[in-house]
Each structure stands twice: as C-alpha cells, then as structure tokens.
Coordinates of C-alpha atoms and ligand atoms in Angstrom, one line a residue:
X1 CA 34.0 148.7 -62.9
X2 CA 37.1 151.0 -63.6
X3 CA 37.0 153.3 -60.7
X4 CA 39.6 155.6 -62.3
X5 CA 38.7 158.2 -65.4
X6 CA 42.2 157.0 -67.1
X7 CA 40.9 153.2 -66.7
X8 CA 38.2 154.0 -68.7
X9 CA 37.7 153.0 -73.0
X10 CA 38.7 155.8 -75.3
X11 CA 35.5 155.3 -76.4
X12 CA 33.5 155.9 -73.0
X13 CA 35.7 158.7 -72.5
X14 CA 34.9 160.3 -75.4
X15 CA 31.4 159.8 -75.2
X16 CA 31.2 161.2 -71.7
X17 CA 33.2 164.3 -72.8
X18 CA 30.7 164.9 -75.9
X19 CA 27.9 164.1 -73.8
X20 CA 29.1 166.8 -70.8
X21 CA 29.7 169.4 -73.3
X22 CA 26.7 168.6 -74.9
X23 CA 24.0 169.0 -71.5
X24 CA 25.9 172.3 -70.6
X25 CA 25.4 174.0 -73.8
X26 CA 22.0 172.6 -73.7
X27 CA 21.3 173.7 -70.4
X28 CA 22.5 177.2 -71.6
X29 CA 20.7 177.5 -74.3
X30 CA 17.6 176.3 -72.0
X31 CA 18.0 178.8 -70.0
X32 CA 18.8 181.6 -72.0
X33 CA 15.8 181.3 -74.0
X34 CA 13.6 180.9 -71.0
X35 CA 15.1 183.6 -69.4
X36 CA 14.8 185.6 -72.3
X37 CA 10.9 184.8 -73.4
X38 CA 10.1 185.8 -69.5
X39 CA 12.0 189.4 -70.1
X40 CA 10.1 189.6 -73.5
X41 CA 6.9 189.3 -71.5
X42 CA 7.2 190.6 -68.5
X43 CA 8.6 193.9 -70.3
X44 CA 5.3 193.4 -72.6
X45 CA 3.0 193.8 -69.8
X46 CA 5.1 196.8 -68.4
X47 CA 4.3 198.5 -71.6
X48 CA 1.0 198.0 -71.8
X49 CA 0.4 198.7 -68.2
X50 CA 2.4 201.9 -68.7
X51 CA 0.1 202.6 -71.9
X52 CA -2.8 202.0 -70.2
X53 CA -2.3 204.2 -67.1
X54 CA -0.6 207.2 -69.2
X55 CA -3.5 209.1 -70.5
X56 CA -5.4 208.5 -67.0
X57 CA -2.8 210.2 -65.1
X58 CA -2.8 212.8 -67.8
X59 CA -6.2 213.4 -67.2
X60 CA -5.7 214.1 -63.5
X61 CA -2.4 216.2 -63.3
X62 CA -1.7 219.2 -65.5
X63 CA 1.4 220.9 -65.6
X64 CA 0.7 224.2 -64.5
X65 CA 0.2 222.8 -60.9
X66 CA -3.8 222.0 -59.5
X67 CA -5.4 219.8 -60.3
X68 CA -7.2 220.2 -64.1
X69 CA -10.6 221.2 -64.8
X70 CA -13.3 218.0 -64.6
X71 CA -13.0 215.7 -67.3
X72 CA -15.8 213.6 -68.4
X73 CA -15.2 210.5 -65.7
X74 CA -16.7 207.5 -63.8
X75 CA -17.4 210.0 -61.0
X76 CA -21.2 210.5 -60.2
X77 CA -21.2 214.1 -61.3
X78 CA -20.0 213.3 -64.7
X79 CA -16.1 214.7 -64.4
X80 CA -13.3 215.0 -62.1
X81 CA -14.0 214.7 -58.3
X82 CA -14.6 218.3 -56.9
X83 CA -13.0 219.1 -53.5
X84 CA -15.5 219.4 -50.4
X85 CA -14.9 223.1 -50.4
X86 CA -15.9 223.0 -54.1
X87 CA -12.4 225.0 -54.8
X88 CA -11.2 221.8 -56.4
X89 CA -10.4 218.1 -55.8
X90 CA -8.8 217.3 -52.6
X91 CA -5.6 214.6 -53.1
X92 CA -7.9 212.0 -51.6
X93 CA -10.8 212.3 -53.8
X94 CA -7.8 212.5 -57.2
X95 CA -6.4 209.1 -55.6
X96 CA -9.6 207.5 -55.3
X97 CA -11.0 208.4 -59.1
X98 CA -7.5 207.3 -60.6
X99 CA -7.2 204.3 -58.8
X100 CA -10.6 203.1 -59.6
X101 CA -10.3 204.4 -63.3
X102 CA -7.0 202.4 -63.6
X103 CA -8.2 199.3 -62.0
X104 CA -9.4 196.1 -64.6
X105 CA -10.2 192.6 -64.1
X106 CA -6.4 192.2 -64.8
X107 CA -4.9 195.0 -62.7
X108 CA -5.9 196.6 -59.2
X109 CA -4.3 200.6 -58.7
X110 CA -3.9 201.8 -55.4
X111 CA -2.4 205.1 -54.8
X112 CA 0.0 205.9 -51.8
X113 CA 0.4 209.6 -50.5
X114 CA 3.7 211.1 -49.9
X115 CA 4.0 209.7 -46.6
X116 CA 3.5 205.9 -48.1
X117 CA -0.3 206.0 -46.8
X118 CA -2.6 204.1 -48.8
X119 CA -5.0 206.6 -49.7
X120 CA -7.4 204.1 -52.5
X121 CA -7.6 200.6 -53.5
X122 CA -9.4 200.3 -56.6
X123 CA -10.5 196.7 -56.0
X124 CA -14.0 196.3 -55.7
X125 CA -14.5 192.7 -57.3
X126 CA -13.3 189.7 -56.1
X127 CA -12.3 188.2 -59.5
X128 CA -9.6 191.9 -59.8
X129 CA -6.3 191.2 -58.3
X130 CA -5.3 191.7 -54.7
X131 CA -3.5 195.1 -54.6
X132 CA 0.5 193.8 -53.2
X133 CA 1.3 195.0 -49.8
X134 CA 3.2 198.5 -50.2
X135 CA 7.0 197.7 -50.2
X136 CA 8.1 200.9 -48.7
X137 CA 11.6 200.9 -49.7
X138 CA 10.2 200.9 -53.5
X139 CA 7.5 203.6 -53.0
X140 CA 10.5 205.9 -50.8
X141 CA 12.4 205.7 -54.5
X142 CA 9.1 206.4 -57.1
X143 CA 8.4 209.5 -54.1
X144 CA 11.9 210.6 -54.9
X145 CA 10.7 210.5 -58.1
X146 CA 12.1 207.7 -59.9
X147 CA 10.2 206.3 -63.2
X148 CA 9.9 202.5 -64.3
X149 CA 10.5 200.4 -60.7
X150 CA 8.6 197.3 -61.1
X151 CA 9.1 193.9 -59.5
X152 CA 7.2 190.5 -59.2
X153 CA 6.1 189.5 -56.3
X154 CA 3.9 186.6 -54.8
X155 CA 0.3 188.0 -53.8
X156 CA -2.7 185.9 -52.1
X157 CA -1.0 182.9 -53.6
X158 CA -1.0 184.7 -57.3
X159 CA 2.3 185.7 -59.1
X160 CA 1.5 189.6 -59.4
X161 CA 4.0 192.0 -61.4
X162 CA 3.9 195.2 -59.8
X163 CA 4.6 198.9 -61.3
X164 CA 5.2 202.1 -59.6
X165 CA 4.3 205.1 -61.4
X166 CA 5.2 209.0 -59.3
X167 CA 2.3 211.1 -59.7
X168 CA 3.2 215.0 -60.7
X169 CA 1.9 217.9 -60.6
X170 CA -1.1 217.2 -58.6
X171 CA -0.4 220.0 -55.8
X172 CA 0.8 223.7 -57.2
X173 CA 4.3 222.1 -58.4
X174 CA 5.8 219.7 -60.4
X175 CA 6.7 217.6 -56.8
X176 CA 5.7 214.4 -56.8
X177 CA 2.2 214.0 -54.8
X178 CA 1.9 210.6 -54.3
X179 CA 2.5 207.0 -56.0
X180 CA 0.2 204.9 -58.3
X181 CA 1.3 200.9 -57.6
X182 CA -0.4 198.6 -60.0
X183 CA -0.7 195.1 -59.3
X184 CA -1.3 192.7 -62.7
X185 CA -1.9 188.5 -62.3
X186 CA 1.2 187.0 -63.9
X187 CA -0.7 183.9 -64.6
X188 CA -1.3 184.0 -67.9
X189 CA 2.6 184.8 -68.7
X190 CA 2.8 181.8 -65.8
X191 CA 1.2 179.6 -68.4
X192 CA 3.4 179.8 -71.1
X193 CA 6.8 180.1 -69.2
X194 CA 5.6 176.8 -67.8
X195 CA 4.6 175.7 -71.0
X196 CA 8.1 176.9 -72.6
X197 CA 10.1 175.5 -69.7
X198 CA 8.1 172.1 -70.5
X199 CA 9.3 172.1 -74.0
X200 CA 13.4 172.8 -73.2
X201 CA 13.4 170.3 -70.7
X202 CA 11.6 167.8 -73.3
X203 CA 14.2 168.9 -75.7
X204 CA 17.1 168.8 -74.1
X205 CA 16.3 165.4 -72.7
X206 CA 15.3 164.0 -76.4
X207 CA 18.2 165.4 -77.7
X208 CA 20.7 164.3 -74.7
X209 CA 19.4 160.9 -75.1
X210 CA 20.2 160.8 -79.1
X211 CA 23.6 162.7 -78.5
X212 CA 24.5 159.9 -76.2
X213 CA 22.9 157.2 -78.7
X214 CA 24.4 159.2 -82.1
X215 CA 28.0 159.8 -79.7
X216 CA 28.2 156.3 -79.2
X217 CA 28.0 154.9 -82.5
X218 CA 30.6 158.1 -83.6
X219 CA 32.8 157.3 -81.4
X220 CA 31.9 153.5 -81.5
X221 CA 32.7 153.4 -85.4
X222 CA 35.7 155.6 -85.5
X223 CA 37.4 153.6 -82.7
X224 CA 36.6 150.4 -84.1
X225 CA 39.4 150.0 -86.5
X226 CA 41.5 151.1 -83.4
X227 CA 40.1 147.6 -81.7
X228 CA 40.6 145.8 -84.8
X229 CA 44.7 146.8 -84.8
X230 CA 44.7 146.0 -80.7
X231 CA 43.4 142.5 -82.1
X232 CA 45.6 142.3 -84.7
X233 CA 48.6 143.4 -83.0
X234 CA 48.4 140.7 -80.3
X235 CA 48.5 138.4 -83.1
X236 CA 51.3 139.6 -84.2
X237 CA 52.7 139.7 -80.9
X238 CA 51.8 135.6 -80.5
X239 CA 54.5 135.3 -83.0
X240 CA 52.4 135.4 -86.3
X241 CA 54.0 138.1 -88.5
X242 CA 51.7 137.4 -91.3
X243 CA 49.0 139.0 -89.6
X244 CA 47.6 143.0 -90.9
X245 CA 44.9 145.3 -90.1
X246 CA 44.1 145.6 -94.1
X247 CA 41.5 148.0 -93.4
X248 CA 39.6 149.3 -96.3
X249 CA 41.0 151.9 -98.2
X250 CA 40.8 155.9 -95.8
X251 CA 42.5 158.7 -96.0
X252 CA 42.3 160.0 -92.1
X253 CA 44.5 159.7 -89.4
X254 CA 43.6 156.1 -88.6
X255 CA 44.0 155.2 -91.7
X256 CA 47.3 156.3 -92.1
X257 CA 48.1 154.8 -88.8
X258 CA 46.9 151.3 -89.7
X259 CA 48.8 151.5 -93.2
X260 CA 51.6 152.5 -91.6
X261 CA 51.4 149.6 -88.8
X262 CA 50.7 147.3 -91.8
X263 CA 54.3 148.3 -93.5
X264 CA 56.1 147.9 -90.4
X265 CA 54.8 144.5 -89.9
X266 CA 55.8 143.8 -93.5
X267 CA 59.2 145.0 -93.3
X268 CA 59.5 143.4 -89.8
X269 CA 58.5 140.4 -91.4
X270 CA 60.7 140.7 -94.7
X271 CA 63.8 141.4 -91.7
X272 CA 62.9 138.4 -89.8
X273 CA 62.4 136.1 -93.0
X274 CA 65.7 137.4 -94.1
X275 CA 67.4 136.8 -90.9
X276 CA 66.4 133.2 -90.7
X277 CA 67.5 132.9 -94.1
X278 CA 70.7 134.1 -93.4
X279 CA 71.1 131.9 -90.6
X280 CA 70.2 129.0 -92.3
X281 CA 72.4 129.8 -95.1
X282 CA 75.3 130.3 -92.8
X283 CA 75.1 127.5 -90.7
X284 CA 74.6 125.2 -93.9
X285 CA 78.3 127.1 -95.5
X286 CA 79.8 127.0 -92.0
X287 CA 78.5 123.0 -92.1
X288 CA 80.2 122.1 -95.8
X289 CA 83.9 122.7 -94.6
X290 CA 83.7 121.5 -91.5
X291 CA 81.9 118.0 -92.7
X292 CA 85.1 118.0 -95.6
X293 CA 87.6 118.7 -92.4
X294 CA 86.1 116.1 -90.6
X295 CA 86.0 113.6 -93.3
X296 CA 89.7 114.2 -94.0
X297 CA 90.1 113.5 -90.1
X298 CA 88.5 109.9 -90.2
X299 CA 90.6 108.8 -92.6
X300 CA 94.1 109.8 -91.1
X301 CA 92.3 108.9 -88.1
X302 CA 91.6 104.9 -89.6
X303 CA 95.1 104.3 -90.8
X304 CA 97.3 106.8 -89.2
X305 CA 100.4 104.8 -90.5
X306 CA 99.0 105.3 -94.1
X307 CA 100.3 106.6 -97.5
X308 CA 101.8 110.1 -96.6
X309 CA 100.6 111.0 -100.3
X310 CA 97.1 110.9 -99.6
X311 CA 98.1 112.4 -95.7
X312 CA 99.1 114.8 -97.6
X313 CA 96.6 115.7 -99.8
X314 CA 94.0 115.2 -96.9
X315 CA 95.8 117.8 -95.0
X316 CA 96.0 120.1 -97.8
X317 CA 92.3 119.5 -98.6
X318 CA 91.5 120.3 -95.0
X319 CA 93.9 123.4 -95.1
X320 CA 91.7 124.8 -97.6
X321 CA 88.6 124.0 -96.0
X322 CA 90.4 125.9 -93.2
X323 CA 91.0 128.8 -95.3
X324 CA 87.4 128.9 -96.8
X325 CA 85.7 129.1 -93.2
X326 CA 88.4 131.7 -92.7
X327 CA 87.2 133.9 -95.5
X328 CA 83.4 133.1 -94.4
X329 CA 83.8 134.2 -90.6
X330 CA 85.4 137.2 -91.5
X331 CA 83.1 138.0 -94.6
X332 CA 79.9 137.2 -92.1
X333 CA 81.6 139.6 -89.4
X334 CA 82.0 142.5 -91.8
X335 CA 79.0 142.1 -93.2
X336 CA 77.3 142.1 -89.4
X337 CA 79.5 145.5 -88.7
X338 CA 78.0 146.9 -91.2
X339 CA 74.6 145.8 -91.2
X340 CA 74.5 146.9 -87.1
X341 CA 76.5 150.2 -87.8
X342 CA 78.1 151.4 -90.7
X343 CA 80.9 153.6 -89.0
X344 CA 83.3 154.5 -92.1
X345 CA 86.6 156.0 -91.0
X346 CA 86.2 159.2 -93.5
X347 CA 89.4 160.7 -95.2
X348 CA 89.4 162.1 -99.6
X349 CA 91.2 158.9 -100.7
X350 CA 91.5 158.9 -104.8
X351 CA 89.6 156.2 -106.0
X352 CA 91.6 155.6 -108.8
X353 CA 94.8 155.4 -107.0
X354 CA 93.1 152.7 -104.4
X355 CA 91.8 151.2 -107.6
X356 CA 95.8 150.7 -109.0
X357 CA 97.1 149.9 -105.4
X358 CA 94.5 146.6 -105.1
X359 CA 95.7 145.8 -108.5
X360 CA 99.0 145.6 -107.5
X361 CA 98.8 143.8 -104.5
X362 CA 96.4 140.9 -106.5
X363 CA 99.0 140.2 -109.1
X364 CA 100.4 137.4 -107.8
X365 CA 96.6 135.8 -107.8
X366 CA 96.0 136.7 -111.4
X367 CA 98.3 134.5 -113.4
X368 CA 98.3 135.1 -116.3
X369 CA 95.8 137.7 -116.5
X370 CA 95.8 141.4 -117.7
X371 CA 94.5 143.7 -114.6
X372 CA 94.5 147.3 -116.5
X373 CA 93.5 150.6 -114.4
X374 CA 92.2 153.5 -116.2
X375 CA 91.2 156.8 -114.9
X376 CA 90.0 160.3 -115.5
X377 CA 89.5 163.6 -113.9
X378 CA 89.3 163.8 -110.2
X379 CA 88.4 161.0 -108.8
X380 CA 88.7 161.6 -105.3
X381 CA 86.0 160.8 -102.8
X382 CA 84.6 161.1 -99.4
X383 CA 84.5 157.9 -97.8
X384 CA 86.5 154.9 -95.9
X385 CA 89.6 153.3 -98.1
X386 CA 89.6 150.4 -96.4
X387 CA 86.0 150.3 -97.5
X388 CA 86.8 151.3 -100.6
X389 CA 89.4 149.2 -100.9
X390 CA 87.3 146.0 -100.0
X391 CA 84.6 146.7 -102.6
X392 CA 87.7 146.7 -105.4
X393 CA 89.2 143.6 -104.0
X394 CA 85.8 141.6 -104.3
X395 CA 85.1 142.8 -107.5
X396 CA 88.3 142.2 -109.3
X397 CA 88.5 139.0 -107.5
X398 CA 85.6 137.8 -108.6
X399 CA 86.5 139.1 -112.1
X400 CA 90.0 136.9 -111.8
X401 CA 87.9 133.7 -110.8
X402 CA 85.4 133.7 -113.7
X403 CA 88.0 134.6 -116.2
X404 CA 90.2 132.2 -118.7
X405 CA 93.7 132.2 -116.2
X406 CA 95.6 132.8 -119.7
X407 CA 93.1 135.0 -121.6
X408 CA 91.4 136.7 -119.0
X409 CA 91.5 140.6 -119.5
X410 CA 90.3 142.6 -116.8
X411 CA 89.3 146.4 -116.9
X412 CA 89.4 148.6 -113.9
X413 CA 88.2 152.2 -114.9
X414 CA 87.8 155.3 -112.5
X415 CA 86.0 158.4 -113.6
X416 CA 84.8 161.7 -113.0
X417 CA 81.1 161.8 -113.7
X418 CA 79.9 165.6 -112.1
X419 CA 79.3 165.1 -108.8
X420 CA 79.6 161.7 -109.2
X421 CA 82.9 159.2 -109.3
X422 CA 82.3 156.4 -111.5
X423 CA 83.7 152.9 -111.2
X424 CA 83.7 150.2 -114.2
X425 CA 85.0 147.2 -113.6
X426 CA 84.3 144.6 -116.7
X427 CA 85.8 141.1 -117.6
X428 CA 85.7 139.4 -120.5
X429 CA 84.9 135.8 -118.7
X430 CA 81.7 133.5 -118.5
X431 CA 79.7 136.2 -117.8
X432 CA 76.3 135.8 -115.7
X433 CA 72.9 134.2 -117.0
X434 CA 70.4 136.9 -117.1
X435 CA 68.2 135.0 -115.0
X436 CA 71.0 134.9 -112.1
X437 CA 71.4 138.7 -112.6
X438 CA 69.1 140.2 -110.4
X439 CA 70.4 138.0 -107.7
X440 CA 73.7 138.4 -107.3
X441 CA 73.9 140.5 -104.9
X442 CA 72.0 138.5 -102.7
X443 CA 73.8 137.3 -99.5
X444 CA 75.5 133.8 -100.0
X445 CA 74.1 133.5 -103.6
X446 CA 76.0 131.8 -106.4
X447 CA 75.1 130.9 -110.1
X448 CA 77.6 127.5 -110.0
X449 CA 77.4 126.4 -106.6
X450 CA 79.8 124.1 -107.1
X451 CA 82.4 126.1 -108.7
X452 CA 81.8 128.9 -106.9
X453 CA 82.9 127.4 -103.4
X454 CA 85.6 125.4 -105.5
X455 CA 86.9 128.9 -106.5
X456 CA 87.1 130.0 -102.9
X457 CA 83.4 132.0 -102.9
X458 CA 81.7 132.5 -99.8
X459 CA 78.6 134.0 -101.6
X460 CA 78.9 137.2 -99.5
X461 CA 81.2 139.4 -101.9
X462 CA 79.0 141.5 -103.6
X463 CA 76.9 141.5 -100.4
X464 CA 79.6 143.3 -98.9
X465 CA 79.9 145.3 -101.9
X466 CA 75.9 146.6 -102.2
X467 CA 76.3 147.3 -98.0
X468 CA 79.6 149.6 -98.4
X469 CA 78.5 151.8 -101.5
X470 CA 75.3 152.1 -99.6
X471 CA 77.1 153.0 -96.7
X472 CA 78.5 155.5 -98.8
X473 CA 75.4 157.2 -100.1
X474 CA 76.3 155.4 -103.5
X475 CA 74.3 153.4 -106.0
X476 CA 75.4 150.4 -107.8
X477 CA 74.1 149.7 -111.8
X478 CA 72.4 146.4 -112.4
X479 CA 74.8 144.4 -113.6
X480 CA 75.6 144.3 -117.4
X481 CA 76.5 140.8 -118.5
X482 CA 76.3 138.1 -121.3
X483 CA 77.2 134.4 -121.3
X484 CA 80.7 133.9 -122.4
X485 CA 81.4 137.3 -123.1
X486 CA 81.8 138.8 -119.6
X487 CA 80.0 141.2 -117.0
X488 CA 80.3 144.8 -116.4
X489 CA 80.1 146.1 -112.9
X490 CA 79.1 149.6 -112.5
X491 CA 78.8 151.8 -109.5
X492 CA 78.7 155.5 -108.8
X493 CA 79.8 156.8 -105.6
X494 CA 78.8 160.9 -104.7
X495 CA 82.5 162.7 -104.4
X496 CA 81.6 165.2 -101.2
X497 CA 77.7 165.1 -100.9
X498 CA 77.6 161.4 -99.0
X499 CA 76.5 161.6 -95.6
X500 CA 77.2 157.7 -94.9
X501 CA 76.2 157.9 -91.1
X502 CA 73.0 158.6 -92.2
X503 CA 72.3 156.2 -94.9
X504 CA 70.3 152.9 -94.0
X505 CA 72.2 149.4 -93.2
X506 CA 72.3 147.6 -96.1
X507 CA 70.2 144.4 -96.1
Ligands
ADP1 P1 81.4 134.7 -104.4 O1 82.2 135.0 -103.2 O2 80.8 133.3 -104.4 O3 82.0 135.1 -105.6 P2 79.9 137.0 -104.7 O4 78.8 137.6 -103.9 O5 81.1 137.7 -104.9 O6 80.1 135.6 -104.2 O7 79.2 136.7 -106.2 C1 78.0 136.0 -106.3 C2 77.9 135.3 -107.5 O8 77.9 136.2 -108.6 C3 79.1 134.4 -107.8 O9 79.0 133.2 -107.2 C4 79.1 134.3 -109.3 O10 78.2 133.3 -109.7 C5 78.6 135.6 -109.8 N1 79.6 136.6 -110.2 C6 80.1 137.6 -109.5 N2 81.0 138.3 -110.2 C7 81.1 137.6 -111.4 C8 81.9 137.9 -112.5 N3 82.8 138.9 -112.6 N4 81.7 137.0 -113.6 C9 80.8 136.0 -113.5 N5 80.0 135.8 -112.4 C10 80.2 136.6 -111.4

C-alpha cells in the first residue's frame, strides 16, 4: 500500500478529497439543523412557560405595591390567601398559592424569597417534575431583577429546562420580592431531538456512502481516458509509432489533451518516417558513385599496363563520380544546417542584382543558351544573399539542364509585388509531367532518374530551395509546367516583414 498521499492514483486522491469535503459539509449541515430544531424548541417551551405563568403572577402582584385584592383561586376560601393578621397575604402564603397555581403535570414552580430561601414547592404528585435544586448564582441575577434566565439541567435523572421569573411588586414597591423557578421535563423535546439526530446521522451516512460510490465512478470515468493514453503512450514508447489514443470525439480538456497527443505522435511519426527515408535515400545516392569509382578501380586495377585511352576515360568517369558525391555531401550538409537551424546572415541585398550576378557567373555552363534578367521596382529584401543566392543558382541550373543547349531560353524576372518581391524564373525546356509536379520538391526526387544524375542532379536542389524561402518567411507557387514547353518557377519572398529565426525548419 502507498504510504505517501503523492503515491497515491489521481483517482483515489480525488475521491478522498470529494469525499472529506463532502462528510464536513455534511457534518455541518447535521449539526446546524440539530442545533437549530433544539433552539426552535427549547425557545417554544420558554414561551409557553412564560405564557402560562404571566397572568398568574398578574394575579398576585399589582402595581401600586401590596399585594391585590383576593381573586377567585384554588385557595380554600375561594380567593387570594389572606395574611394571619387578616391585613393581607403574608409573602409566604403569595408563594405558596402561585407556586401551586403554576405547577402542572409538566412543570413544578417553586418560589425562592429574596434571601434564596425556598419558601414553596408546588409538587404534590409524584408523576409532576422534581423542582431543580436552586442554582444560587442564577436566582442572585433574576433577584437583581433580570428577565428571561433559563438553562437545562439534569434533574432526578430527567432533562428539566428551567426558567426564572423575578416577582414585583409584591411588598409596597416595585422591588423584586422573590423568584418563581419553573422546572418543565424535556423529554418530550428529548424524543424528537433523538429522533432528528437519528435521521442526520442516517442521512449523512446513506449519502457519504453514495458520494463515495457516485465519486468513484466520476472520477473513475473521467480518469479513464487518462489510463487509456498512459497505455497507449508506453506503446508508443516500445517503439510503435503507429499507436493513438483515438478517443471518441470531446470537447473538454482531456479531449483536447489526447487529440493533441495524437498529432504529436503523428507528426513524430511522419519526422521519423521521413528521416529513415532520407537515410535510405542517401545512403543508396552516396552508394551509386562510389560502386561506379570502384568499378573504374578494378579494371585499372586488372591490367594496370592497359590502354591509357580507356585509363583515361576510367579516370575521367571516376572524376565525375568524384564530383557528384562532392555536390551530394555538400547539398546533404546545407540541407542538415538548415533543417537543425536556419541561422541566415541578414543584410537588404537587391534580389534582382543577386539575380544578374548568378547569371553572370553561370555563363560559361550555359552554352549556348540565353540567361535574360528582368526586373522592376524595388526589389530589395531582408534576408541572407548567400541564401539567396543559392536558391537562384539551383533554379537556373536546373533550368540550363532541362533546356535544348542551342535553343534553350531562360527567363529570370524580379519584381516588386507590395509587400512582396516576386521571383519568375521560366524555361522553355522539357518541362515536368503533371504527375511529377507535386513532387518535386521532395528531397532526392527526380522525374528521369537516369538523366537526372547523368546531368549532375543530386535530387536535393529544390529541397534546398523550399527550406531557404521558408527560412525566409517566403512561399513558393506550385510549379507551372507543360511537357516540352517548359516550367515556370514562382516564389514570393516578404521585403521587410520576414522574421526567419522564427519560421519552422523546412522538412
Ligand atoms: P536535381 O538536382 O536532380 O535537379 P532538383 O531537386 O533540383 O534535383 O529537381 C528535382 C527534379 O525536378 C529534377 O530531377 C527534375 O526532374 C525536375 N526539375 C527541376 N527543375 C526543372 C526544370 N526547370 N525543368 C524540368 N524539370 C525540372
């Protein structure tokens, strides 16, 4: 068993919490309602006790001071109790007629004299209540003429509420004479406390126990898709990529979670598929001149003493072979710089005028060819002219290969588009199958095989190309070409706006 609160599930945890929360606000609510039914009745009972005794007392005190004039009462001579002296009542003979008037099968009076001497007990049945023992300290305050002091207190074994009422105006003032106490059986009000503190702890035990059953299956069902991507993810981790949580369809915060786990994978997957690809294709280029070099090899090798004519040409072949793996490595090691971090040395180079400057310098590659730069507006940019200069090398290149050496026109245009510089660079030679179109940006992917390694094509030109105008925050057009016609490449690079260190890697 975790000893730890950390080692335990989410889902226990949870539980636990809702379950804690859930017994104390129960347990307060329990209590407050107890608490509050016993005020309700208890403060019932006051009132009627108070009720009851009010027009008794009345009877017995007037304000003037003396005792009243006999009233019709229990007494044997048909009113008030007349003194010994027959002047008037004496304080004794008031206490003994009130506290027997005021005494019930339910409540017991006694009356207490200033000096906290019992002076009557009305109890004369056994059945009445048990007056409760004076509590001095109590009687001191209702003599000092305080109203309303009642407490509960434990008498013979019964729960007895007791009230204290000051008696005034029984001597010649309004001084308080003496005290009424009035002891009433609580059991009754016993009896349905117990009965109501029966019923909370019922409820609060049924409801605990389907809180914990209802938490449980909350907590249980949220959590589970949370187990199914724990599952899923150590699939993944075991090296099978293919794996996804595909949990229905759900708009919450798991669900976005587990969609968004699901994309990673795929994109982690499209990377890795892409990276083996990569691999595979560049081992198998790297392979293809080195199997020509070493085939040139064996044969010097077998007759070293052979015709220097085909020496020759062997060597030459090999040089080539040489030169191709040259381009490759170096292709595959810009491509990786870019791929890990595009760092572009930023300056305003004019597009154009790089455009003209690689024309220039491949010239003496072009033959016979026409290379013809136009321009307009300002067509200066934010970026790396190196770069730059790169993604016109590969695309007129590639425009010189797959052009006629004698009729081969090539057009290089620069413009000002708004925010926007606009390159153009069109041929007018075999153009691209429409079916190869989409895919020629692809890394090592050629239409001709065959002629395209012939031609010197490592299959990572326009690779490089798509991964430096992204690096520049640009956007390349798909490619506009027909069979024997020519192509039309078209990209569009922002002039100021580019903010290359942020843009993604190119793939
Ligand atoms: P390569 O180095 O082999 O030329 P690229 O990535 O530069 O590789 O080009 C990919 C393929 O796209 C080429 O092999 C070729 O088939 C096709 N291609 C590129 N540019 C042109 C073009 N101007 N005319 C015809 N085909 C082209």
């Amino acid at each position: 068993m975790p000893a730890r609160w950390q080692d335990l599930s989410l889902r226990l945890r949870l539980t636990f919490l809702y379950i804690g929360l859930l017994l104390v606000l129960l347990i307060a609510l329990g209590s407050f309602l107890y608490l509050d039914t016993q005020n309700f009745l208890i403060t019932t009972t006051l009132i009627r006790l108070q009720s009851q005794a009010q027009p008794g007392v009345e009877r017995v005190v007037h304000p003037g001071g003396g005792p009243r004039p006999a009233p019709p009462g229990p007494a044997s001579n048909g009113g008030a109790p007349r003194g010994a002296n027959g002047n008037g009542p004496t304080l004794a003979e008031i206490a003994g007629f009130l506290a027997d008037s005021q005494t019930s099968p339910e409540t017991t009076a006694a009356v207490f004299d200033t000096g906290g001497k019992l002076l009557a007990d009305g109890r004369t049945l056994p059945e009445q209540p048990i007056s409760a023992p004076p509590d001095n300290a109590r009687i001191t305050q209702a003599l000092a003429g305080q109203d309303g002091i009642y407490y509960t207190t434990a008498v013979g074994g019964q729960h007895t509420l007791v009230l204290l009422i000051p008696l005034r105006g029984l001597g010649s003032d309004q001084a308080v004479d003496g005290v009424m106490q009035l002891s009433s059986r609580l059991d009754l009000i016993d009896q349905v406390l117990a009965r109501q503190q029966l019923l909370i702890i019922g409820g609060v035990l049924i409801t605990l126990l389907l809180g914990t059953l209802g938490g449980l299956w909350l907590t249980g069902s949220a959590l589970a898709p949370l187990q199914w991507m724990i599952v899923t993810s150590r699939r993944i981790a075991g090296g099978d990529l293919s794996q996804r949580v595909n949990l229905p369809r759900r708009a919450d915060e798991i669900g976005q979670l587990a969609t968004s786990f699901d994309d990673m994978v795929a994109r982690l997957e499209e990377t890795f598929a892409a990276q083996r690809q990569f691999i595979a294709d560049a081992s198998h280029e790297l392979r293809t001149p080195l199997t020509a070099i070493a085939g040139s090899l064996d044969v010097i090798l077998l007759a070293p003493e052979g015709d220097p004519e085909t020496t020759h040409r062997m060597l030459s072949g090999m040089r080539r072979e040489l030169q191709r793996l040259t381009r490759l490595t170096s292709d595959l090691l810009t491509l990786n710089r870019l791929d890990a971090h595009p760092s572009l040395r930023l300056q305003t180079p004019d597009l154009a005028a790089l455009a003209s400057e690689v024309a220039e310098q491949i010239k003496p590659v072009a033959g016979e060819r026409q290379i013809l730069v136009e321009r307009d507006g300002d067509t200066r940019i934010n970026g790396d002219a190196d770069r730059l200069k790169q993604v016109l090398l590969n695309l007129i290149d590639n425009a010189i290969r797959f052009t006629d050496p004698e009729k081969g026109v090539i057009r290089v245009g620069v413009y000002q588009a708004g925010k926007n510089v606009r390159l153009v660079v069109s041929d007018n030679g075999s153009g691209i199958p429409p079916e190869a179109q989409p895919h020629i940006f692809e890394r090592f992917y050629r239409v001709d095989k065959a002629r395209a390694r012939s031609s010197g094509g490592s299959g990572l030109g326009l690779a490089i190309v798509k991964a430096i105008v992204q690096a520049h925050g640009g956007a390349i057009a798909p490619v506009q070409s027909e069979p024997g016609q020519g192509s039309v490449f078209e990209l569009s690079f922002p002039r100021d706006g580019a903010s290359p260190a942020s843009s993604p890697p190119a793939k």
